[in-house]
Coordinates of C-alpha atoms and ligand atoms in Angstrom, one line a residue:
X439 CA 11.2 -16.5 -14.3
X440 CA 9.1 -13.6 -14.8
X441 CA 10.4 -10.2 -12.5
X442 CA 7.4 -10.3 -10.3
X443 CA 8.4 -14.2 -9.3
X444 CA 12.2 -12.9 -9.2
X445 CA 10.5 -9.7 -7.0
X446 CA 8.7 -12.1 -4.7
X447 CA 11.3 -14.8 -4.4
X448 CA 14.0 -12.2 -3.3
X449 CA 11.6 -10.7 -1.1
X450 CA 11.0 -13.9 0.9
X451 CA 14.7 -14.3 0.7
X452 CA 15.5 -10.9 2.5
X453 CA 12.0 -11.4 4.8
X454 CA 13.9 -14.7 5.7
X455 CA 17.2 -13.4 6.4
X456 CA 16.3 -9.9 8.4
X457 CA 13.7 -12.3 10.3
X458 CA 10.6 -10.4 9.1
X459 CA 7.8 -12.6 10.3
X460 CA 5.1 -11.0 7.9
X461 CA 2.4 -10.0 9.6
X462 CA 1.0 -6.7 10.1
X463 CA 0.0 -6.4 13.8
X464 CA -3.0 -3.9 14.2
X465 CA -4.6 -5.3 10.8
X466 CA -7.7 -7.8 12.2
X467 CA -8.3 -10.9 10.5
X468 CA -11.9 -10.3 10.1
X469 CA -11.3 -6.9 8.0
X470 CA -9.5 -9.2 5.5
X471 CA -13.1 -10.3 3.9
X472 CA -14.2 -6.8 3.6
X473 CA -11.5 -5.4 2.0
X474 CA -11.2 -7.9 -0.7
X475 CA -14.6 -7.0 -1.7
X476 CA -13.8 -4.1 -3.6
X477 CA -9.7 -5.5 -4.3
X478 CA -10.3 -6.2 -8.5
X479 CA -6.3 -7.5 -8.3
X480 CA -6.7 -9.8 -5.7
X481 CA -10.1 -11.1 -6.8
X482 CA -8.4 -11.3 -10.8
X483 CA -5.4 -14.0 -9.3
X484 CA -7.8 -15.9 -7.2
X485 CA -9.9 -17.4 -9.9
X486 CA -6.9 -17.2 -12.7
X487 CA -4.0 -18.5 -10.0
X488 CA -1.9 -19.1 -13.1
X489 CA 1.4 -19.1 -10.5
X490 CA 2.1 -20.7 -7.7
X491 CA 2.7 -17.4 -5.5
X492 CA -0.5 -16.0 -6.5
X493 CA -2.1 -15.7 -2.9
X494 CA 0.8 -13.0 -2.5
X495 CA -0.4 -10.7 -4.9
X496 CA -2.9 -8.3 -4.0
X497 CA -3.2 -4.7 -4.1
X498 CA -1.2 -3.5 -0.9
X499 CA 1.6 -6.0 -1.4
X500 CA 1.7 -4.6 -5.3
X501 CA 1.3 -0.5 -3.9
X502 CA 5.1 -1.3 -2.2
X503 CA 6.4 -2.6 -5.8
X504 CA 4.7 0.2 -7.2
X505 CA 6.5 3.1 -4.9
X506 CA 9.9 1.2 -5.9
X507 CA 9.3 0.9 -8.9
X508 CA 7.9 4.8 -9.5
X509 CA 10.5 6.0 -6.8
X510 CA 7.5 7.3 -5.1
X511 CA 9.2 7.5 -1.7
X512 CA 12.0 9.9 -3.4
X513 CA 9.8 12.2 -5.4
X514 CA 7.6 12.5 -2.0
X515 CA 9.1 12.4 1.3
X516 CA 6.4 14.0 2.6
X517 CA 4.2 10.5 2.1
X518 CA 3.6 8.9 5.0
X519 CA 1.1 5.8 3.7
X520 CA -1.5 5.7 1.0
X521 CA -5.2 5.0 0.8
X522 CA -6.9 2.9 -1.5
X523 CA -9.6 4.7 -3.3
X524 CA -12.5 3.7 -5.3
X525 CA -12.4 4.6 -9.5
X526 CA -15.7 6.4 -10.3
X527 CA -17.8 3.6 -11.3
X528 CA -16.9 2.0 -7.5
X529 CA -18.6 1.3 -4.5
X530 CA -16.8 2.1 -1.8
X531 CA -17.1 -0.9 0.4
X532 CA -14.4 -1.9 1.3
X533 CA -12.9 -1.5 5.1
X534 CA -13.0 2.5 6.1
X535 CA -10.3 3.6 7.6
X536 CA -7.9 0.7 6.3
X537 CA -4.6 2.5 5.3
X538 CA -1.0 1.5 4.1
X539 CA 1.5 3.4 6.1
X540 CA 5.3 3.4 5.5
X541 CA 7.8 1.2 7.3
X542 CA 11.1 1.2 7.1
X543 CA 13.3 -1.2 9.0
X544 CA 17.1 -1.3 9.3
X545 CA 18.8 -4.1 9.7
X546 CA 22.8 -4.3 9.3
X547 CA 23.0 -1.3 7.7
X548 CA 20.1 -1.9 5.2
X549 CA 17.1 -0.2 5.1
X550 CA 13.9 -1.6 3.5
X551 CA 11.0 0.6 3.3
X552 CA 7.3 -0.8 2.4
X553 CA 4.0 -0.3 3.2
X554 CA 1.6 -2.3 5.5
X555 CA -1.8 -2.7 6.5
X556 CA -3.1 -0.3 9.5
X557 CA -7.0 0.0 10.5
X558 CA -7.1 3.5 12.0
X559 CA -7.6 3.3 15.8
X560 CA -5.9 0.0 16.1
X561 CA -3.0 -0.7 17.7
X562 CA 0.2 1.2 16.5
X563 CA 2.0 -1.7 14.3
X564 CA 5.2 -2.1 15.5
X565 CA 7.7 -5.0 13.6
X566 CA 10.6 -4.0 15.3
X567 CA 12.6 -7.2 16.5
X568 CA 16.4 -7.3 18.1
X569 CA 18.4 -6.1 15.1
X570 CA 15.7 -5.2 13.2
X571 CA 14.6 -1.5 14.1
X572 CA 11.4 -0.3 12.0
X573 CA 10.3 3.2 11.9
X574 CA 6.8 4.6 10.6
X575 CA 7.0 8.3 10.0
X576 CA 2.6 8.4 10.2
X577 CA 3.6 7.4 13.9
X578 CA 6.8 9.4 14.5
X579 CA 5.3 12.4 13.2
X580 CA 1.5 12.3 14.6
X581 CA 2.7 10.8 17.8
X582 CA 0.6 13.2 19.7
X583 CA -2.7 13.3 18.0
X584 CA -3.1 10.6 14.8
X585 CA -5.7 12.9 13.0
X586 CA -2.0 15.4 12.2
X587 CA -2.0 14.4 8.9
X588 CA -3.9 15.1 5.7
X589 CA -7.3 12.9 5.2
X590 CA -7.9 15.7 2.2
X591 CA -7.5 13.2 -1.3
X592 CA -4.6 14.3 -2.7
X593 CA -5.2 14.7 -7.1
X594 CA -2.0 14.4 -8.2
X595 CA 1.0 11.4 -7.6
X596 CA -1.8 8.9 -7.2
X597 CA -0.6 5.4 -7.8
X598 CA -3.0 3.3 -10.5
X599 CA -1.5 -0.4 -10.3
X600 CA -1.9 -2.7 -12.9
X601 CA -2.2 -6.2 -13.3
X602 CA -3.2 -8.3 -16.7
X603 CA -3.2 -12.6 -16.4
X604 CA -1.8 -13.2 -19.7
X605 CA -0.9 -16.8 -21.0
X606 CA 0.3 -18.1 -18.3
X607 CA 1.7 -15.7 -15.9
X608 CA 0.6 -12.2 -14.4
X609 CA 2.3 -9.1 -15.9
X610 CA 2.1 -5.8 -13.3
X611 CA 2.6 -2.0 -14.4
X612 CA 2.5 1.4 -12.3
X613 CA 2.0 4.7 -13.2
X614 CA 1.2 8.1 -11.5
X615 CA -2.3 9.6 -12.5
X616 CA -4.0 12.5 -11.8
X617 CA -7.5 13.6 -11.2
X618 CA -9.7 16.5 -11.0
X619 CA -10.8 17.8 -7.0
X620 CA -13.9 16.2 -6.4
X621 CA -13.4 14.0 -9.2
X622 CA -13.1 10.3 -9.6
X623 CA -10.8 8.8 -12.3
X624 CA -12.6 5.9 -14.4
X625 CA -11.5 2.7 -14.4
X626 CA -9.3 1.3 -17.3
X627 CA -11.4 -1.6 -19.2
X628 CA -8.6 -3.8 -20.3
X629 CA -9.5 -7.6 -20.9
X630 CA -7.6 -9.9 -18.2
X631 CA -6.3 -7.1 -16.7
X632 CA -7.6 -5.7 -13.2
X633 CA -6.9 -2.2 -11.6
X634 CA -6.4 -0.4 -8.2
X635 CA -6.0 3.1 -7.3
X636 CA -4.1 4.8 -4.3
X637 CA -4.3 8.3 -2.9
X638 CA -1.2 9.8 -1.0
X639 CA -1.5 10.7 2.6
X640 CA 0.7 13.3 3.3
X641 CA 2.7 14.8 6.6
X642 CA 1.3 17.6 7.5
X643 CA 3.9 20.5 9.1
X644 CA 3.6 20.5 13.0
X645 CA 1.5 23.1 14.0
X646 CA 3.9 25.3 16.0
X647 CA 6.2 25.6 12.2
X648 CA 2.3 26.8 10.9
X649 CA 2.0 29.7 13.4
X650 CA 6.1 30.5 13.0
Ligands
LIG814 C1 -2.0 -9.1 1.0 O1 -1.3 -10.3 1.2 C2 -0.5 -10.4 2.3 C3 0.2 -11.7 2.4 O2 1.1 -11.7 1.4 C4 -1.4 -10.1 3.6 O3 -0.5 -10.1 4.7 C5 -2.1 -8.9 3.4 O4 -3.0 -8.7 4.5 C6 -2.9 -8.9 2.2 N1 -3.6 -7.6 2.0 C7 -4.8 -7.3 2.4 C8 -5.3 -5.9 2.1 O5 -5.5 -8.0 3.0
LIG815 C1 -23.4 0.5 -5.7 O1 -24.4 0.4 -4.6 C2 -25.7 0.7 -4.9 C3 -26.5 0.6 -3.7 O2 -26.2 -0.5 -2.9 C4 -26.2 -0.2 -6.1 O3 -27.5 0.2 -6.4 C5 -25.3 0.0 -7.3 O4 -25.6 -0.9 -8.3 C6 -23.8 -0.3 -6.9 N1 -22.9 0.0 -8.0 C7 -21.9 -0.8 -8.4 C8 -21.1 -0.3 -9.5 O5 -21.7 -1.8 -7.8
LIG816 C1 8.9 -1.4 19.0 O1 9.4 -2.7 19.4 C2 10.7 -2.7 19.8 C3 11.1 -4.1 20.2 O2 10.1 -4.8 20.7 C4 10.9 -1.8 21.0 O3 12.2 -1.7 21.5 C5 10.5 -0.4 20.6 O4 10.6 0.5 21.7 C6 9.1 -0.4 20.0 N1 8.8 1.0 19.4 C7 7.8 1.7 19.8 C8 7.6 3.0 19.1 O5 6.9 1.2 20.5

Protein backbone atom coordinates (compact mmCIF):
# COMPACT_ATOMS: atom_id res chain seq x y z
CA UNK A 1 0.00 0.00 0.00
CA UNK A 2 1.31 3.28 -0.78
CA UNK A 3 2.05 5.69 2.70
CA UNK A 4 -0.73 8.09 1.81
CA UNK A 5 -3.36 4.89 1.72
CA UNK A 6 -1.39 3.53 4.98
CA UNK A 7 -1.84 7.58 6.21
CA UNK A 8 -5.55 7.60 5.40
CA UNK A 9 -6.40 4.08 6.51
CA UNK A 10 -4.83 4.69 10.01
CA UNK A 11 -6.45 7.91 10.22
CA UNK A 12 -9.93 6.53 9.77
CA UNK A 13 -8.86 3.91 12.19
CA UNK A 14 -7.91 6.48 15.02
CA UNK A 15 -11.19 8.92 13.69
CA UNK A 16 -13.12 5.58 14.43
CA UNK A 17 -11.79 4.69 17.71
CA UNK A 18 -11.53 8.44 19.44
CA UNK A 19 -15.16 8.80 17.86
CA UNK A 20 -14.21 11.72 15.61
CA UNK A 21 -17.31 12.23 13.51
CA UNK A 22 -15.50 14.31 10.66
CA UNK A 23 -17.12 17.20 10.15
CA UNK A 24 -16.05 20.67 10.63
CA UNK A 25 -19.02 22.58 12.19
CA UNK A 26 -18.82 26.36 11.19
CA UNK A 27 -17.63 25.34 7.50
CA UNK A 28 -21.14 25.72 5.20
CA UNK A 29 -21.78 23.39 2.61
CA UNK A 30 -22.33 25.86 0.08
CA UNK A 31 -18.60 27.37 0.41
CA UNK A 32 -17.44 23.85 -0.59
CA UNK A 33 -18.10 24.74 -4.49
CA UNK A 34 -16.23 27.91 -4.29
CA UNK A 35 -13.37 26.85 -2.73
CA UNK A 36 -12.71 24.01 -5.04
CA UNK A 37 -12.50 26.46 -7.74
CA UNK A 38 -9.18 27.50 -7.24
CA UNK A 39 -8.10 23.77 -5.20
CA UNK A 40 -5.53 22.43 -8.38
CA UNK A 41 -5.12 19.07 -5.78
CA UNK A 42 -8.54 18.39 -5.46
CA UNK A 43 -9.50 19.20 -8.99
CA UNK A 44 -6.07 16.88 -10.25
CA UNK A 45 -7.81 13.49 -8.16
CA UNK A 46 -11.29 14.15 -9.28
CA UNK A 47 -10.84 13.52 -12.93
CA UNK A 48 -7.56 11.02 -12.38
CA UNK A 49 -9.35 9.09 -9.13
CA UNK A 50 -6.74 6.48 -9.66
CA UNK A 51 -7.59 5.24 -5.79
CA UNK A 52 -10.40 4.38 -4.14
CA UNK A 53 -9.89 7.14 -1.23
CA UNK A 54 -9.40 9.86 -3.69
CA UNK A 55 -12.49 12.03 -2.56
CA UNK A 56 -10.26 12.42 0.80
CA UNK A 57 -7.55 14.10 -0.78
CA UNK A 58 -7.72 17.63 -1.10
CA UNK A 59 -5.63 20.49 -0.10
CA UNK A 60 -6.65 21.12 3.68
CA UNK A 61 -6.81 17.41 4.55
CA UNK A 62 -3.03 17.22 2.74
CA UNK A 63 -1.88 20.88 4.80
CA UNK A 64 -2.39 18.44 8.24
CA UNK A 65 0.01 15.70 6.58
CA UNK A 66 2.08 18.31 5.54
CA UNK A 67 2.68 20.10 9.20
CA UNK A 68 3.42 16.27 10.39
CA UNK A 69 5.29 15.55 8.04
CA UNK A 70 7.53 19.07 8.14
CA UNK A 71 7.03 19.15 12.05
CA UNK A 72 5.54 22.50 11.31
CA UNK A 73 3.67 22.62 14.66
CA UNK A 74 7.24 22.17 16.52
CA UNK A 75 9.33 24.64 14.56
CA UNK A 76 6.22 27.13 15.12
CA UNK A 77 4.19 27.16 18.11
CA UNK A 78 3.28 30.32 17.47
CA UNK A 79 0.96 28.98 14.35
CA UNK A 80 -2.38 28.99 15.05
CA UNK A 81 -4.00 27.89 11.45
CA UNK A 82 -2.91 28.59 7.82
CA UNK A 83 -4.41 30.32 4.88
CA UNK A 84 -4.45 29.13 1.49
CA UNK A 85 -2.99 31.51 -0.85
CA UNK A 86 -2.95 31.98 -4.47
CA UNK A 87 0.70 31.32 -6.62
CA UNK A 88 1.27 34.44 -8.84
CA UNK A 89 -0.36 33.38 -11.93
CA UNK A 90 -3.75 32.73 -9.58
CA UNK A 91 -6.97 34.18 -9.31
CA UNK A 92 -7.97 34.45 -6.06
CA UNK A 93 -11.44 33.13 -6.08
CA UNK A 94 -11.72 30.94 -3.97
CA UNK A 95 -13.88 31.49 -0.54
CA UNK A 96 -12.40 34.72 1.51
CA UNK A 97 -11.93 34.38 4.70
CA UNK A 98 -11.92 30.42 4.61
CA UNK A 99 -8.96 29.39 7.08
CA UNK A 100 -7.47 26.07 8.56
CA UNK A 101 -7.03 26.59 12.26
CA UNK A 102 -5.38 24.12 14.65
CA UNK A 103 -7.11 21.47 16.74
CA UNK A 104 -5.91 19.44 18.93
CA UNK A 105 -7.98 16.91 20.80
CA UNK A 106 -6.96 14.58 23.65
CA UNK A 107 -8.38 11.55 24.17
CA UNK A 108 -6.87 8.89 26.67
CA UNK A 109 -3.92 10.44 27.00
CA UNK A 110 -3.24 11.05 23.19
CA UNK A 111 -3.25 14.13 21.59
CA UNK A 112 -3.89 14.59 17.85
CA UNK A 113 -3.42 17.91 16.43
CA UNK A 114 -4.80 18.88 12.70
CA UNK A 115 -6.22 21.47 10.95
CA UNK A 116 -9.82 22.11 9.88
CA UNK A 117 -11.96 24.20 7.90
CA UNK A 118 -13.31 27.69 9.62
CA UNK A 119 -15.06 30.58 7.50
CA UNK A 120 -14.32 33.64 9.59
CA UNK A 121 -17.45 34.94 11.40
CA UNK A 122 -18.97 31.56 11.62
CA UNK A 123 -19.64 29.69 14.43
CA UNK A 124 -16.53 28.84 16.65
CA UNK A 125 -15.95 24.97 15.59
CA UNK A 126 -16.06 23.02 18.47
CA UNK A 127 -15.50 18.88 18.14
CA UNK A 128 -15.17 18.33 21.54
CA UNK A 129 -17.26 15.04 22.58
CA UNK A 130 -17.28 13.19 26.22
CA UNK A 131 -13.70 11.92 26.38
CA UNK A 132 -12.65 13.65 23.59
CA UNK A 133 -11.59 17.36 24.64
CA UNK A 134 -10.34 19.53 21.55
CA UNK A 135 -8.62 22.78 21.90
CA UNK A 136 -8.00 25.55 19.15
CA UNK A 137 -5.34 27.99 20.21
CA UNK A 138 -6.92 30.75 17.28
CA UNK A 139 -9.96 30.57 19.80
CA UNK A 140 -8.13 30.24 23.23
CA UNK A 141 -5.92 32.98 22.41
CA UNK A 142 -8.32 35.56 20.48
CA UNK A 143 -11.24 34.71 22.71
CA UNK A 144 -11.93 38.41 23.19
CA UNK A 145 -11.64 39.94 19.86
CA UNK A 146 -10.99 37.21 16.65
CA UNK A 147 -9.18 39.94 14.58
CA UNK A 148 -5.93 39.34 17.65
CA UNK A 149 -4.06 37.63 15.34
CA UNK A 150 -1.80 38.37 12.37
CA UNK A 151 -3.83 38.62 8.80
CA UNK A 152 -0.14 40.18 7.59
CA UNK A 153 1.17 37.14 4.89
CA UNK A 154 3.78 35.75 6.55
CA UNK A 155 7.11 35.13 3.66
CA UNK A 156 8.80 32.56 5.24
CA UNK A 157 7.65 28.72 6.59
CA UNK A 158 4.98 28.68 3.94
CA UNK A 159 3.84 25.27 3.19
CA UNK A 160 3.81 24.34 -0.87
CA UNK A 161 2.08 20.80 -1.04
CA UNK A 162 2.56 18.54 -3.71
CA UNK A 163 0.68 16.09 -5.40
CA UNK A 164 1.79 14.12 -8.86
CA UNK A 165 -0.94 10.99 -10.26
CA UNK A 166 1.65 8.78 -11.42
CA UNK A 167 0.89 5.22 -12.83
CA UNK A 168 -1.51 4.32 -10.79
CA UNK A 169 -1.43 5.90 -7.53
CA UNK A 170 -0.91 9.60 -6.18
CA UNK A 171 2.49 10.36 -4.75
CA UNK A 172 2.35 13.70 -2.13
CA UNK A 173 5.53 15.88 -1.11
CA UNK A 174 5.94 19.09 1.28
CA UNK A 175 8.31 21.55 1.57
CA UNK A 176 8.73 25.02 3.29
CA UNK A 177 9.15 27.95 0.69
CA UNK A 178 9.80 31.32 0.95
CA UNK A 179 8.78 34.44 -0.84
CA UNK A 180 9.62 38.00 -1.27
CA UNK A 181 6.95 40.82 0.77
CA UNK A 182 4.61 41.72 -1.70
CA UNK A 183 5.56 39.00 -3.72
CA UNK A 184 3.84 35.92 -5.19
CA UNK A 185 5.77 32.59 -5.63
CA UNK A 186 5.11 30.95 -9.19
CA UNK A 187 3.64 27.96 -9.52
CA UNK A 188 5.69 24.72 -10.16
CA UNK A 189 4.71 23.36 -13.86
CA UNK A 190 5.23 19.64 -13.32
CA UNK A 191 3.18 17.26 -15.65
CA UNK A 192 0.47 15.23 -13.51
CA UNK A 193 1.44 16.85 -10.70
CA UNK A 194 -0.80 19.72 -9.03
CA UNK A 195 0.21 22.37 -6.32
CA UNK A 196 -1.16 24.39 -3.27
CA UNK A 197 0.32 27.00 -1.16
CA UNK A 198 -0.34 27.91 2.56
CA UNK A 199 0.56 31.05 4.45
CA UNK A 200 1.01 30.82 8.41
CA UNK A 201 -1.19 32.75 10.61
CA UNK A 202 0.49 33.54 13.56
CA UNK A 203 -0.49 34.34 17.45
CA UNK A 204 -0.06 37.56 18.04
CA UNK A 205 1.30 38.54 21.85
CA UNK A 206 -1.66 39.91 23.99
CA UNK A 207 -1.69 43.38 24.07
CA UNK A 208 -1.07 44.13 27.74
CA UNK A 209 2.70 41.88 27.20
CA UNK A 210 3.04 44.69 24.04
CA UNK A 211 2.69 47.76 26.34
CA UNK A 212 4.83 45.79 29.38
C1 LIG B 1 -11.59 18.00 2.14
O1 LIG B 1 -12.20 16.75 2.32
C2 LIG B 1 -12.81 16.58 3.59
C3 LIG B 1 -13.37 15.19 3.64
O2 LIG B 1 -12.34 14.29 3.68
C4 LIG B 1 -13.89 17.61 3.80
O3 LIG B 1 -14.43 17.49 5.10
C5 LIG B 1 -13.31 19.01 3.62
O4 LIG B 1 -14.34 19.96 3.71
C6 LIG B 1 -12.61 19.12 2.29
N1 LIG B 1 -11.94 20.40 2.18
C7 LIG B 1 -12.48 21.48 1.66
C8 LIG B 1 -11.66 22.69 1.60
O5 LIG B 1 -13.60 21.50 1.27
C1 LIG C 1 -8.13 36.24 -13.73
O1 LIG C 1 -9.34 36.98 -13.82
C2 LIG C 1 -9.32 37.96 -14.85
C3 LIG C 1 -10.62 38.76 -14.75
O2 LIG C 1 -11.71 37.94 -14.44
C4 LIG C 1 -9.14 37.27 -16.20
O3 LIG C 1 -9.10 38.23 -17.25
C5 LIG C 1 -7.84 36.47 -16.20
O4 LIG C 1 -7.70 35.74 -17.40
C6 LIG C 1 -7.83 35.50 -15.03
N1 LIG C 1 -6.50 34.86 -14.94
C7 LIG C 1 -6.34 33.56 -14.74
C8 LIG C 1 -4.95 33.08 -14.65
O5 LIG C 1 -7.29 32.79 -14.62
C1 LIG D 1 -17.01 22.28 23.49
O1 LIG D 1 -17.96 21.23 23.63
C2 LIG D 1 -17.82 20.51 24.85
C3 LIG D 1 -18.74 19.30 24.81
O2 LIG D 1 -19.93 19.59 24.15
C4 LIG D 1 -18.11 21.45 26.01
O3 LIG D 1 -17.98 20.76 27.24
C5 LIG D 1 -17.11 22.60 25.97
O4 LIG D 1 -17.40 23.54 26.98
C6 LIG D 1 -17.15 23.30 24.61
N1 LIG D 1 -16.05 24.25 24.55
C7 LIG D 1 -16.23 25.51 24.22
C8 LIG D 1 -15.02 26.38 24.22
O5 LIG D 1 -17.32 25.96 23.90
Amino acid sequence: MSQIKVTLLFLAVLNTVLGYKGNSPGFYMHDIPTYFVNDDIYNLVSSTQLTPDYGLLNSSNLLGKATRTLNADILQPDIVGYQKIPYSDENVSFKEGLIMIKESCQALGVVATKYVNWAKGSPKVNNSQPGYRCEYPIFTYAEKDLHHYSEDVVTSFLIQVELCAKESTYTTNFFFVSSKPGRLLSKPLNEGCAYSLFAPIKRLPFPENMEG
